[in-house]
Amino acid sequence: MRKLILPFIFALSVSSVFAQTYTVHTLAGDTAGLQNGTGTNALFNAPAGVAVDTAGSNVYVADYNNNLIRKIIAGTGVTTTFAGDTLGFRDGAGTVALFNRPIGVCTDDSGNVYVADTYNNAIRKITPAGMVTTISGKGSDSIGYRNGTAANALFYNPVGVAVDKSGNIYVADNGNDVVRKISTLGIVSTFAGNDTIGYVNGNADSIAEFSALAGIAVDDSGNVYVTELHNNSVREIRKGVVFNIGGTDTIGMDTTIYTVSPGYRNGAADTSLFDNPTGLVVDKSGSVYVCDEYNNVIRKISKGFVTTFAGNSQIGLVNGPDSSAEFSQPIGIALDNHGNFYVGDNGNNVIRVIYPPGVTGIRSVINQETRLLAYPNPSSSVMTIVSSANGIAELLDLTGRSIWTNDQFKSPYTFSTTDISPGVYFLRITNGSQSAVCKVVIAR
């Protein structure tokens, strides 16, 4: 009896800890390269911006050094090339289209993907079917700063892109140090900034100044949030006024470039420090999550205070509880409607997932119509799995690491647990968009 009780004590202690924390898991990627496949069999080369569709089914990645937009099925980790081929500038379907080191991506409610095609100085649109068109900008040789119709407007290394509920597109125009807006009528205007490098809050269209804009996000109320590489700051644009919400609100001077000193400090927003903040996302409550690239962490800004959301500031590739996880220069971040965060971990060439409390390395979207039973549970030698769906079976540990996989699972299925260490695990069966999860205990 004692041997059967101990695993349950272990499970209760782990659950009490994980209930307080998020969990980081690697969704796709391994070393630098270009390869499609499942999970760590897929390869990326300096992934940057990430976006997720409304359903939370597909994750889109700006694969910077590969000049591609990649697509990952969130439930299975299967990675494919969604659009792009070699370096260039060309519209067309799927791999006919060409990009030039894209950085920013976002999605709208209709499933369209928008891309900040950085070195083509253009904003591109990809339909759910993979058709690529250019919304505005004219290619790598057409650097400039010109408003007007989308067909005639010019950009200078756009880095971030976001779309609001009405379909207006906002662009972090890095080279011009301004935030641009592309209206649903196809008119490009300056939303904030005066084309001067600096750090000034105030009236968005006349006083405010920025330096090296990077990430951009928009909330459901139309408020816009941006990050700045040189100012090491996070700013908000609300009702035509720019103000600081993260990073020390003072100006330093470095030769002729205005900068706010980098650092790593939590606390009140106006005393906090960042080091090269890049991608950001805002949740329904108004909390802002920021990729603090050179601090190798994800920060959270909520109610005027900055905290560390995930990562321990050490460079590495470590999954697990949020405070123990390690990143290497995270750049892009996206949030789905189920509370899962997706991170473009640029230095590690991988895409990470940060699962909410209680999920523990398993996607929170569980189709209740897919039934799953494992017995005996706890198991000391042999376990039988009965599922209403066949497909891919996985046994995951508490960090989300795959311990056992069968990609041709067919119910009922019996397998030996004798080679698996005692503890608490999660069994997941995936078939297309359907997924079911149950907790299992291995005992001795």
mmCIF file of N, CA, C and O in Angstrom, residues 30-35 42-46 63 66 70 349:
data_model
loop_
_atom_site.group_PDB
_atom_site.id
_atom_site.type_symbol
_atom_site.label_atom_id
_atom_site.label_comp_id
_atom_site.label_asym_id
_atom_site.label_seq_id
_atom_site.Cartn_x
_atom_site.Cartn_y
_atom_site.Cartn_z
ATOM 1 N N ASP A 30 14.747 23.152 -33.144
ATOM 2 C CA ASP A 30 15.907 22.555 -32.475
ATOM 3 C C ASP A 30 17.116 23.436 -32.763
ATOM 4 O O ASP A 30 17.224 24.517 -32.222
ATOM 5 N N THR A 31 17.983 23.018 -33.640
ATOM 6 C CA THR A 31 19.123 23.839 -34.028
ATOM 7 C C THR A 31 18.752 24.697 -35.241
ATOM 8 O O THR A 31 17.693 24.522 -35.840
ATOM 9 N N ALA A 32 19.626 25.619 -35.606
ATOM 10 C CA ALA A 32 19.371 26.482 -36.759
ATOM 11 C C ALA A 32 19.340 25.663 -38.039
ATOM 12 O O ALA A 32 20.189 24.801 -38.270
ATOM 13 N N GLY A 33 18.358 25.937 -38.888
ATOM 14 C CA GLY A 33 18.254 25.230 -40.154
ATOM 15 C C GLY A 33 16.931 25.512 -40.821
ATOM 16 O O GLY A 33 16.191 26.416 -40.420
ATOM 17 N N LEU A 34 16.631 24.744 -41.835
ATOM 18 C CA LEU A 34 15.350 24.867 -42.538
ATOM 19 C C LEU A 34 14.833 23.463 -42.812
ATOM 20 O O LEU A 34 15.363 22.739 -43.666
ATOM 21 N N GLN A 35 13.811 23.091 -42.046
ATOM 22 C CA GLN A 35 13.232 21.770 -42.226
ATOM 23 C C GLN A 35 11.822 21.772 -41.650
ATOM 24 O O GLN A 35 11.581 22.311 -40.570
ATOM 25 N N ALA A 42 11.395 19.833 -36.734
ATOM 26 C CA ALA A 42 11.355 21.038 -37.558
ATOM 27 C C ALA A 42 12.521 21.947 -37.193
ATOM 28 O O ALA A 42 12.971 21.962 -36.047
ATOM 29 N N LEU A 43 13.015 22.690 -38.168
ATOM 30 C CA LEU A 43 14.140 23.598 -37.930
ATOM 31 C C LEU A 43 13.799 25.005 -38.404
ATOM 32 O O LEU A 43 13.172 25.186 -39.456
ATOM 33 N N PHE A 44 14.212 25.993 -37.620
ATOM 34 C CA PHE A 44 14.054 27.411 -37.932
ATOM 35 C C PHE A 44 15.429 28.069 -37.896
ATOM 36 O O PHE A 44 16.376 27.523 -37.337
ATOM 37 N N ASN A 45 15.501 29.265 -38.456
ATOM 38 C CA ASN A 45 16.753 30.015 -38.408
ATOM 39 C C ASN A 45 16.445 31.447 -37.971
ATOM 40 O O ASN A 45 16.003 32.263 -38.754
ATOM 41 N N ALA A 46 16.650 31.703 -36.682
ATOM 42 C CA ALA A 46 16.374 32.998 -36.066
ATOM 43 C C ALA A 46 14.904 33.397 -36.188
ATOM 44 O O ALA A 46 14.570 34.435 -36.774
ATOM 45 N N ASP A 63 10.117 33.508 -40.010
ATOM 46 C CA ASP A 63 11.401 32.792 -39.949
ATOM 47 C C ASP A 63 12.437 33.673 -40.645
ATOM 48 O O ASP A 63 12.687 33.550 -41.850
ATOM 49 N N ASN A 66 15.476 32.537 -42.854
ATOM 50 C CA ASN A 66 15.022 31.689 -43.955
ATOM 51 C C ASN A 66 14.114 32.426 -44.924
ATOM 52 O O ASN A 66 13.692 31.840 -45.929
ATOM 53 N N ARG A 70 6.331 30.565 -41.588
ATOM 54 C CA ARG A 70 6.065 29.161 -41.281
ATOM 55 C C ARG A 70 4.741 29.043 -40.524
ATOM 56 O O ARG A 70 4.294 29.990 -39.878
ATOM 57 N N ASN A 349 16.521 29.303 -31.706
ATOM 58 C CA ASN A 349 15.929 28.819 -32.960
ATOM 59 C C ASN A 349 14.746 27.888 -32.725
ATOM 60 O O ASN A 349 14.539 26.916 -33.458
#
